[in-house]
Amino acid sequence: GENVEQHPSTLSVQEGDSAVIKCTYSDSASNYFPWYKQELGKRPQLIIDIRSNVGEKKDQRIAVTLNKTAKHFSLHITETQPEDSAVYFCAASPTSYGKLTFGQGTILTVHP
Amino acid sequence: DSGVTQTPKHLITATGQRVTLRCSPRSGDLSVYWYQQSLDQGLQFLIQYYNGEERAKGNILERFSAQQFPDLHSELNLSSLELGDSALYFCASARDWRNTEAFFGQGTRLTVV
């Protein structure tokens, strides 16, 4: 089955800096890669996603890049703000069904 | 608000007991997923239903079972509960059974004592 590795497990940045979280996946059949943000005690919320026919996608301060050959994808957050502090999860899903395999999560802390 | 409703929000029960968690998907969504989130295991996929039928199975214990009803709500049944079953249980729904956007409910926090 699919295996998703996520790094780093914790990331601490100063407000205004950029943050990058990286994930690798194992199943070459995966073609949908969402990123979720989870605040303490709350539900995971989809913040951005990318499909395998696209190499990069941006939404304001957030961007995701995908390298299918290397089987890795990354989340980039620019001009970080304290409210970006949360746990971020990457996930991968194969073409045949919608099951998401999640990475272990990255605790992002943005210091004012 | 994602539109996915889970009840109850909190549940405290004793070892050996049986509980039922309920999920109502977003209007129009046919697919329901159940995930377990614990500190040491992260977010683990348990099971997926699509339009009343089981579509995919993950790391779901034999003590656990689920179903999706004709009105598309789903229930996750957990029996012979153990301390290690304490976790957040999330339901998510999506339009289709393929890899489309999944929206999560607020979760049910289960504590087994």
PDB file of C-alpha atoms in Angstrom:
ATOM      1  CA  GLY A   1       0.000   0.000   0.000  1.00  0.00           C
ATOM      2  CA  GLU A   2       0.856   3.672  -0.068  1.00  0.00           C
ATOM      3  CA  ASN A   3       3.351   5.078   2.406  1.00  0.00           C
ATOM      4  CA  VAL A   4       3.800   8.815   2.929  1.00  0.00           C
ATOM      5  CA  GLU A   5       6.787  10.278   4.739  1.00  0.00           C
ATOM      6  CA  GLN A   6       6.668  13.885   5.933  1.00  0.00           C
ATOM      7  CA  HIS A   7       9.486  16.133   7.107  1.00  0.00           C
ATOM      8  CA  PRO A   8      10.241  17.943   9.287  1.00  0.00           C
ATOM      9  CA  SER A   9       8.139  16.857  12.249  1.00  0.00           C
ATOM     10  CA  THR A  10       8.462  20.311  13.817  1.00  0.00           C
ATOM     11  CA  LEU A  11       9.252  23.651  12.222  1.00  0.00           C
ATOM     12  CA  SER A  12       9.752  26.933  13.984  1.00  0.00           C
ATOM     13  CA  VAL A  13       9.984  30.206  12.026  1.00  0.00           C
ATOM     14  CA  GLN A  14       9.824  33.920  12.642  1.00  0.00           C
ATOM     15  CA  GLU A  15       6.829  35.876  11.423  1.00  0.00           C
ATOM     16  CA  GLY A  16       7.387  36.923   7.824  1.00  0.00           C
ATOM     17  CA  ASP A  17       9.747  34.051   7.020  1.00  0.00           C
ATOM     18  CA  SER A  18       8.913  31.235   4.621  1.00  0.00           C
ATOM     19  CA  ALA A  19       8.139  27.673   5.669  1.00  0.00           C
ATOM     20  CA  VAL A  20       8.617  24.538   3.587  1.00  0.00           C
ATOM     21  CA  ILE A  21       7.272  21.086   4.401  1.00  0.00           C
ATOM     22  CA  LYS A  22       8.218  18.085   2.285  1.00  0.00           C
ATOM     23  CA  CYS A  23       6.563  14.739   1.651  1.00  0.00           C
ATOM     24  CA  THR A  24       7.506  11.648  -0.276  1.00  0.00           C
ATOM     25  CA  TYR A  25       5.167   8.881  -1.358  1.00  0.00           C
ATOM     26  CA  SER A  26       5.700   5.314  -2.506  1.00  0.00           C
ATOM     27  CA  ASP A  27       2.770   4.371  -4.771  1.00  0.00           C
ATOM     28  CA  SER A  28       3.316   5.568  -8.325  1.00  0.00           C
ATOM     29  CA  ALA A  29      -0.445   5.191  -8.901  1.00  0.00           C
ATOM     30  CA  SER A  30      -1.184   8.093  -6.551  1.00  0.00           C
ATOM     31  CA  ASN A  31      -2.344  11.161  -8.407  1.00  0.00           C
ATOM     32  CA  TYR A  32      -4.058  13.384  -5.852  1.00  0.00           C
ATOM     33  CA  PHE A  33      -2.072  15.182  -3.154  1.00  0.00           C
ATOM     34  CA  PRO A  34      -3.955  17.367  -0.672  1.00  0.00           C
ATOM     35  CA  TRP A  35      -2.590  19.351   2.254  1.00  0.00           C
ATOM     36  CA  TYR A  36      -4.569  19.765   5.447  1.00  0.00           C
ATOM     37  CA  LYS A  37      -4.160  22.218   8.311  1.00  0.00           C
ATOM     38  CA  GLN A  38      -5.286  21.139  11.747  1.00  0.00           C
ATOM     39  CA  GLU A  39      -5.494  23.466  14.710  1.00  0.00           C
ATOM     40  CA  LEU A  40      -5.456  22.017  18.185  1.00  0.00           C
ATOM     41  CA  GLY A  41      -8.575  19.960  18.895  1.00  0.00           C
ATOM     42  CA  LYS A  42     -10.171  20.828  15.566  1.00  0.00           C
ATOM     43  CA  ARG A  43     -10.849  19.063  12.308  1.00  0.00           C
ATOM     44  CA  PRO A  44      -8.341  18.875   9.463  1.00  0.00           C
ATOM     45  CA  GLN A  45      -9.114  21.540   6.876  1.00  0.00           C
ATOM     46  CA  LEU A  46      -8.096  21.309   3.253  1.00  0.00           C
ATOM     47  CA  ILE A  47      -5.853  24.255   2.366  1.00  0.00           C
ATOM     48  CA  ILE A  48      -4.583  23.296  -1.068  1.00  0.00           C
ATOM     49  CA  ASP A  49      -4.347  20.251  -3.302  1.00  0.00           C
ATOM     50  CA  ILE A  50      -2.604  19.243  -6.496  1.00  0.00           C
ATOM     51  CA  ARG A  51      -3.138  16.546  -9.080  1.00  0.00           C
ATOM     52  CA  SER A  52      -0.453  14.667 -10.940  1.00  0.00           C
ATOM     53  CA  ASN A  53      -1.017  16.463 -14.228  1.00  0.00           C
ATOM     54  CA  VAL A  54       0.115  19.738 -12.616  1.00  0.00           C
ATOM     55  CA  GLY A  55       3.608  20.596 -11.356  1.00  0.00           C
ATOM     56  CA  GLU A  56       2.773  23.598  -9.203  1.00  0.00           C
ATOM     57  CA  LYS A  57      -0.253  25.332  -7.776  1.00  0.00           C
ATOM     58  CA  LYS A  58      -0.523  28.610  -5.860  1.00  0.00           C
ATOM     59  CA  ASP A  59      -3.181  30.170  -3.690  1.00  0.00           C
ATOM     60  CA  GLN A  60      -2.116  33.524  -2.237  1.00  0.00           C
ATOM     61  CA  ARG A  61       0.668  32.787   0.293  1.00  0.00           C
ATOM     62  CA  ILE A  62       0.480  29.027  -0.147  1.00  0.00           C
ATOM     63  CA  ALA A  63       1.959  26.960  -2.941  1.00  0.00           C
ATOM     64  CA  VAL A  64       2.427  23.263  -3.567  1.00  0.00           C
ATOM     65  CA  THR A  65       4.924  21.663  -5.941  1.00  0.00           C
ATOM     66  CA  LEU A  66       4.904  18.099  -7.206  1.00  0.00           C
ATOM     67  CA  ASN A  67       7.700  16.032  -8.706  1.00  0.00           C
ATOM     68  CA  LYS A  68       6.149  12.777  -9.919  1.00  0.00           C
ATOM     69  CA  THR A  69       9.440  11.324 -11.100  1.00  0.00           C
ATOM     70  CA  ALA A  70      10.978  11.671  -7.673  1.00  0.00           C
ATOM     71  CA  LYS A  71       7.655  10.981  -5.912  1.00  0.00           C
ATOM     72  CA  HIS A  72       7.769  14.006  -3.704  1.00  0.00           C
ATOM     73  CA  PHE A  73       5.681  17.089  -3.129  1.00  0.00           C
ATOM     74  CA  SER A  74       6.133  20.148  -0.966  1.00  0.00           C
ATOM     75  CA  LEU A  75       4.100  22.854   0.722  1.00  0.00           C
ATOM     76  CA  HIS A  76       5.465  26.384   0.694  1.00  0.00           C
ATOM     77  CA  ILE A  77       4.066  29.117   2.919  1.00  0.00           C
ATOM     78  CA  THR A  78       5.415  32.616   2.374  1.00  0.00           C
ATOM     79  CA  GLU A  79       5.173  35.637   4.679  1.00  0.00           C
ATOM     80  CA  THR A  80       4.144  33.427   7.581  1.00  0.00           C
ATOM     81  CA  GLN A  81       1.838  34.801  10.254  1.00  0.00           C
ATOM     82  CA  PRO A  82       1.188  33.611  13.824  1.00  0.00           C
ATOM     83  CA  GLU A  83      -2.217  32.290  12.729  1.00  0.00           C
ATOM     84  CA  ASP A  84      -0.422  29.886  10.402  1.00  0.00           C
ATOM     85  CA  SER A  85       0.702  28.006  13.521  1.00  0.00           C
ATOM     86  CA  ALA A  86      -0.908  24.558  13.378  1.00  0.00           C
ATOM     87  CA  VAL A  87      -0.206  20.961  12.400  1.00  0.00           C
ATOM     88  CA  TYR A  88       0.065  20.422   8.662  1.00  0.00           C
ATOM     89  CA  PHE A  89      -0.578  17.054   7.051  1.00  0.00           C
ATOM     90  CA  CYS A  90       0.218  15.966   3.553  1.00  0.00           C
ATOM     91  CA  ALA A  91      -1.665  13.073   1.991  1.00  0.00           C
ATOM     92  CA  ALA A  92      -1.690  10.974  -1.153  1.00  0.00           C
ATOM     93  CA  SER A  93      -4.501   9.144  -2.878  1.00  0.00           C
ATOM     94  CA  PRO A  94      -4.386   6.569  -5.656  1.00  0.00           C
ATOM     95  CA  THR A  95      -6.460   6.789  -8.795  1.00  0.00           C
ATOM     96  CA  SER A  96      -8.689   3.839  -8.036  1.00  0.00           C
ATOM     97  CA  TYR A  97     -10.378   5.160  -4.904  1.00  0.00           C
ATOM     98  CA  GLY A  98     -10.407   8.137  -2.618  1.00  0.00           C
ATOM     99  CA  LYS A  99      -8.647   6.736   0.439  1.00  0.00           C
ATOM    100  CA  LEU A 100      -6.097   9.229   1.746  1.00  0.00           C
ATOM    101  CA  THR A 101      -2.821   8.081   3.232  1.00  0.00           C
ATOM    102  CA  PHE A 102      -1.488  10.804   5.504  1.00  0.00           C
ATOM    103  CA  GLY A 103       1.996  11.803   6.487  1.00  0.00           C
ATOM    104  CA  GLN A 104       2.809  12.015  10.183  1.00  0.00           C
ATOM    105  CA  GLY A 105       2.285  15.759  10.338  1.00  0.00           C
ATOM    106  CA  THR A 106       4.443  18.854  10.867  1.00  0.00           C
ATOM    107  CA  ILE A 107       3.938  21.136  13.846  1.00  0.00           C
ATOM    108  CA  LEU A 108       4.523  24.646  12.512  1.00  0.00           C
ATOM    109  CA  THR A 109       5.097  27.425  15.022  1.00  0.00           C
ATOM    110  CA  VAL A 110       5.309  31.008  13.816  1.00  0.00           C
ATOM    111  CA  HIS A 111       6.830  33.349  16.384  1.00  0.00           C
ATOM    112  CA  PRO A 112       5.673  36.989  16.368  1.00  0.00           C
TER     113      PRO A 112
ATOM    114  CA  ASP B   1     -18.353  24.683   9.058  1.00  0.00           C
ATOM    115  CA  SER B   2     -17.579  21.840   6.635  1.00  0.00           C
ATOM    116  CA  GLY B   3     -21.171  20.604   6.477  1.00  0.00           C
ATOM    117  CA  VAL B   4     -20.186  17.203   7.857  1.00  0.00           C
ATOM    118  CA  THR B   5     -21.847  16.490  11.198  1.00  0.00           C
ATOM    119  CA  GLN B   6     -20.541  14.043  13.749  1.00  0.00           C
ATOM    120  CA  THR B   7     -22.166  13.015  16.996  1.00  0.00           C
ATOM    121  CA  PRO B   8     -21.391  12.806  19.803  1.00  0.00           C
ATOM    122  CA  LYS B   9     -18.481  15.228  20.184  1.00  0.00           C
ATOM    123  CA  HIS B  10     -17.176  13.527  23.282  1.00  0.00           C
ATOM    124  CA  LEU B  11     -17.645  10.021  24.596  1.00  0.00           C
ATOM    125  CA  ILE B  12     -16.271   8.465  27.757  1.00  0.00           C
ATOM    126  CA  THR B  13     -16.807   4.770  28.280  1.00  0.00           C
ATOM    127  CA  ALA B  14     -15.322   1.813  30.083  1.00  0.00           C
ATOM    128  CA  THR B  15     -13.188  -0.976  28.701  1.00  0.00           C
ATOM    129  CA  GLY B  16     -15.178  -3.824  27.207  1.00  0.00           C
ATOM    130  CA  GLN B  17     -18.084  -1.606  26.228  1.00  0.00           C
ATOM    131  CA  ARG B  18     -19.557  -0.901  22.785  1.00  0.00           C
ATOM    132  CA  VAL B  19     -20.186   2.528  21.274  1.00  0.00           C
ATOM    133  CA  THR B  20     -21.643   3.908  18.048  1.00  0.00           C
ATOM    134  CA  LEU B  21     -20.353   7.035  16.353  1.00  0.00           C
ATOM    135  CA  ARG B  22     -22.557   8.777  13.847  1.00  0.00           C
ATOM    136  CA  CYS B  23     -21.758  10.844  10.770  1.00  0.00           C
ATOM    137  CA  SER B  24     -23.953  12.854   8.418  1.00  0.00           C
ATOM    138  CA  PRO B  25     -22.142  13.790   5.202  1.00  0.00           C
ATOM    139  CA  ARG B  26     -22.434  17.081   3.329  1.00  0.00           C
ATOM    140  CA  SER B  27     -25.526  17.396   1.204  1.00  0.00           C
ATOM    141  CA  GLY B  28     -24.890  15.697  -2.127  1.00  0.00           C
ATOM    142  CA  ASP B  29     -21.837  13.743  -0.994  1.00  0.00           C
ATOM    143  CA  LEU B  30     -22.097  10.010  -1.592  1.00  0.00           C
ATOM    144  CA  SER B  31     -18.782   8.905  -0.146  1.00  0.00           C
ATOM    145  CA  VAL B  32     -18.007   8.657   3.572  1.00  0.00           C
ATOM    146  CA  TYR B  33     -14.633   7.914   5.124  1.00  0.00           C
ATOM    147  CA  TRP B  34     -13.707   7.116   8.689  1.00  0.00           C
ATOM    148  CA  TYR B  35     -10.309   8.019  10.128  1.00  0.00           C
ATOM    149  CA  GLN B  36      -8.750   7.450  13.527  1.00  0.00           C
ATOM    150  CA  GLN B  37      -6.325   9.989  14.927  1.00  0.00           C
ATOM    151  CA  SER B  38      -4.121   9.110  17.856  1.00  0.00           C
ATOM    152  CA  LEU B  39      -0.932  10.737  19.107  1.00  0.00           C
ATOM    153  CA  ASP B  40       1.327   7.854  18.158  1.00  0.00           C
ATOM    154  CA  GLN B  41      -0.335   6.730  14.905  1.00  0.00           C
ATOM    155  CA  GLY B  42      -1.361   9.990  13.319  1.00  0.00           C
ATOM    156  CA  LEU B  43      -4.353   9.988  10.953  1.00  0.00           C
ATOM    157  CA  GLN B  44      -5.180   6.428   9.929  1.00  0.00           C
ATOM    158  CA  PHE B  45      -7.736   5.478   7.318  1.00  0.00           C
ATOM    159  CA  LEU B  46     -10.261   2.956   8.618  1.00  0.00           C
ATOM    160  CA  ILE B  47     -12.948   2.425   5.990  1.00  0.00           C
ATOM    161  CA  GLN B  48     -14.770   4.038   3.078  1.00  0.00           C
ATOM    162  CA  TYR B  49     -18.379   3.726   1.962  1.00  0.00           C
ATOM    163  CA  TYR B  50     -19.871   4.912  -1.264  1.00  0.00           C
ATOM    164  CA  ASN B  51     -23.626   5.120  -1.779  1.00  0.00           C
ATOM    165  CA  GLY B  52     -24.259   2.436   0.820  1.00  0.00           C
ATOM    166  CA  GLU B  53     -21.530   0.003  -0.176  1.00  0.00           C
ATOM    167  CA  GLU B  54     -18.117  -0.599   1.325  1.00  0.00           C
ATOM    168  CA  ARG B  55     -15.522   0.723  -1.081  1.00  0.00           C
ATOM    169  CA  ALA B  56     -12.167   0.407   0.654  1.00  0.00           C
ATOM    170  CA  LYS B  57     -10.840  -0.918   3.911  1.00  0.00           C
ATOM    171  CA  GLY B  58      -7.796   0.253   5.807  1.00  0.00           C
ATOM    172  CA  ASN B  59      -6.359  -0.579   9.202  1.00  0.00           C
ATOM    173  CA  ILE B  60      -9.704  -1.317  10.785  1.00  0.00           C
ATOM    174  CA  LEU B  61      -9.788  -3.795  13.645  1.00  0.00           C
ATOM    175  CA  GLU B  62     -12.183  -6.735  13.573  1.00  0.00           C
ATOM    176  CA  ARG B  63     -13.808  -5.281  16.705  1.00  0.00           C
ATOM    177  CA  PHE B  64     -14.807  -2.267  14.619  1.00  0.00           C
ATOM    178  CA  SER B  65     -17.503  -2.185  11.958  1.00  0.00           C
ATOM    179  CA  ALA B  66     -19.288   0.442   9.956  1.00  0.00           C
ATOM    180  CA  GLN B  67     -22.201   0.901   7.615  1.00  0.00           C
ATOM    181  CA  GLN B  68     -23.785   3.546   5.456  1.00  0.00           C
ATOM    182  CA  PHE B  69     -27.543   3.819   5.410  1.00  0.00           C
ATOM    183  CA  PRO B  70     -29.917   4.667   2.522  1.00  0.00           C
ATOM    184  CA  ASP B  71     -30.063   8.291   3.679  1.00  0.00           C
ATOM    185  CA  LEU B  72     -26.230   8.257   3.374  1.00  0.00           C
ATOM    186  CA  HIS B  73     -25.439   8.805   7.027  1.00  0.00           C
ATOM    187  CA  SER B  74     -22.873   6.424   8.408  1.00  0.00           C
ATOM    188  CA  GLU B  75     -22.212   4.780  11.737  1.00  0.00           C
ATOM    189  CA  LEU B  76     -18.965   3.400  13.126  1.00  0.00           C
ATOM    190  CA  ASN B  77     -19.412   0.721  15.750  1.00  0.00           C
ATOM    191  CA  LEU B  78     -16.580   0.031  18.179  1.00  0.00           C
ATOM    192  CA  SER B  79     -16.899  -2.998  20.448  1.00  0.00           C
ATOM    193  CA  SER B  80     -14.913  -4.694  23.224  1.00  0.00           C
ATOM    194  CA  LEU B  81     -13.213  -1.356  23.746  1.00  0.00           C
ATOM    195  CA  GLU B  82      -9.650  -1.207  24.987  1.00  0.00           C
ATOM    196  CA  LEU B  83      -7.677   1.678  26.468  1.00  0.00           C
ATOM    197  CA  GLY B  84      -5.735   1.927  23.225  1.00  0.00           C
ATOM    198  CA  ASP B  85      -8.903   2.722  21.294  1.00  0.00           C
ATOM    199  CA  SER B  86      -8.969   6.157  22.897  1.00  0.00           C
ATOM    200  CA  ALA B  87      -8.574   8.582  20.007  1.00  0.00           C
ATOM    201  CA  LEU B  88     -10.245  11.183  17.848  1.00  0.00           C
ATOM    202  CA  TYR B  89     -12.467   9.584  15.231  1.00  0.00           C
ATOM    203  CA  PHE B  90     -13.101  11.670  12.155  1.00  0.00           C
ATOM    204  CA  CYS B  91     -15.630  11.216   9.442  1.00  0.00           C
ATOM    205  CA  ALA B  92     -15.066  12.844   6.068  1.00  0.00           C
ATOM    206  CA  SER B  93     -17.278  13.035   3.021  1.00  0.00           C
ATOM    207  CA  ALA B  94     -16.728  13.599  -0.670  1.00  0.00           C
ATOM    208  CA  ARG B  95     -18.823  13.852  -3.823  1.00  0.00           C
ATOM    209  CA  ASP B  96     -17.444  10.732  -5.437  1.00  0.00           C
ATOM    210  CA  TRP B  97     -15.605   7.542  -4.474  1.00  0.00           C
ATOM    211  CA  ARG B  98     -12.497   8.632  -6.396  1.00  0.00           C
ATOM    212  CA  ASN B  99      -9.869  11.060  -5.202  1.00  0.00           C
ATOM    213  CA  THR B 100     -11.856  14.216  -4.807  1.00  0.00           C
ATOM    214  CA  GLU B 101     -11.863  16.807  -2.039  1.00  0.00           C
ATOM    215  CA  ALA B 102     -12.719  15.296   1.314  1.00  0.00           C
ATOM    216  CA  PHE B 103     -14.296  17.489   3.987  1.00  0.00           C
ATOM    217  CA  PHE B 104     -13.871  16.473   7.597  1.00  0.00           C
ATOM    218  CA  GLY B 105     -16.353  16.638  10.430  1.00  0.00           C
ATOM    219  CA  GLN B 106     -15.408  17.972  13.866  1.00  0.00           C
ATOM    220  CA  GLY B 107     -14.630  14.515  15.149  1.00  0.00           C
ATOM    221  CA  THR B 108     -15.691  12.414  18.125  1.00  0.00           C
ATOM    222  CA  ARG B 109     -13.208  12.239  20.973  1.00  0.00           C
ATOM    223  CA  LEU B 110     -13.446   8.787  22.498  1.00  0.00           C
ATOM    224  CA  THR B 111     -11.935   8.158  25.901  1.00  0.00           C
ATOM    225  CA  VAL B 112     -11.857   4.602  27.178  1.00  0.00           C
ATOM    226  CA  VAL B 113     -11.260   4.330  30.919  1.00  0.00           C
TER     227      VAL B 113
END
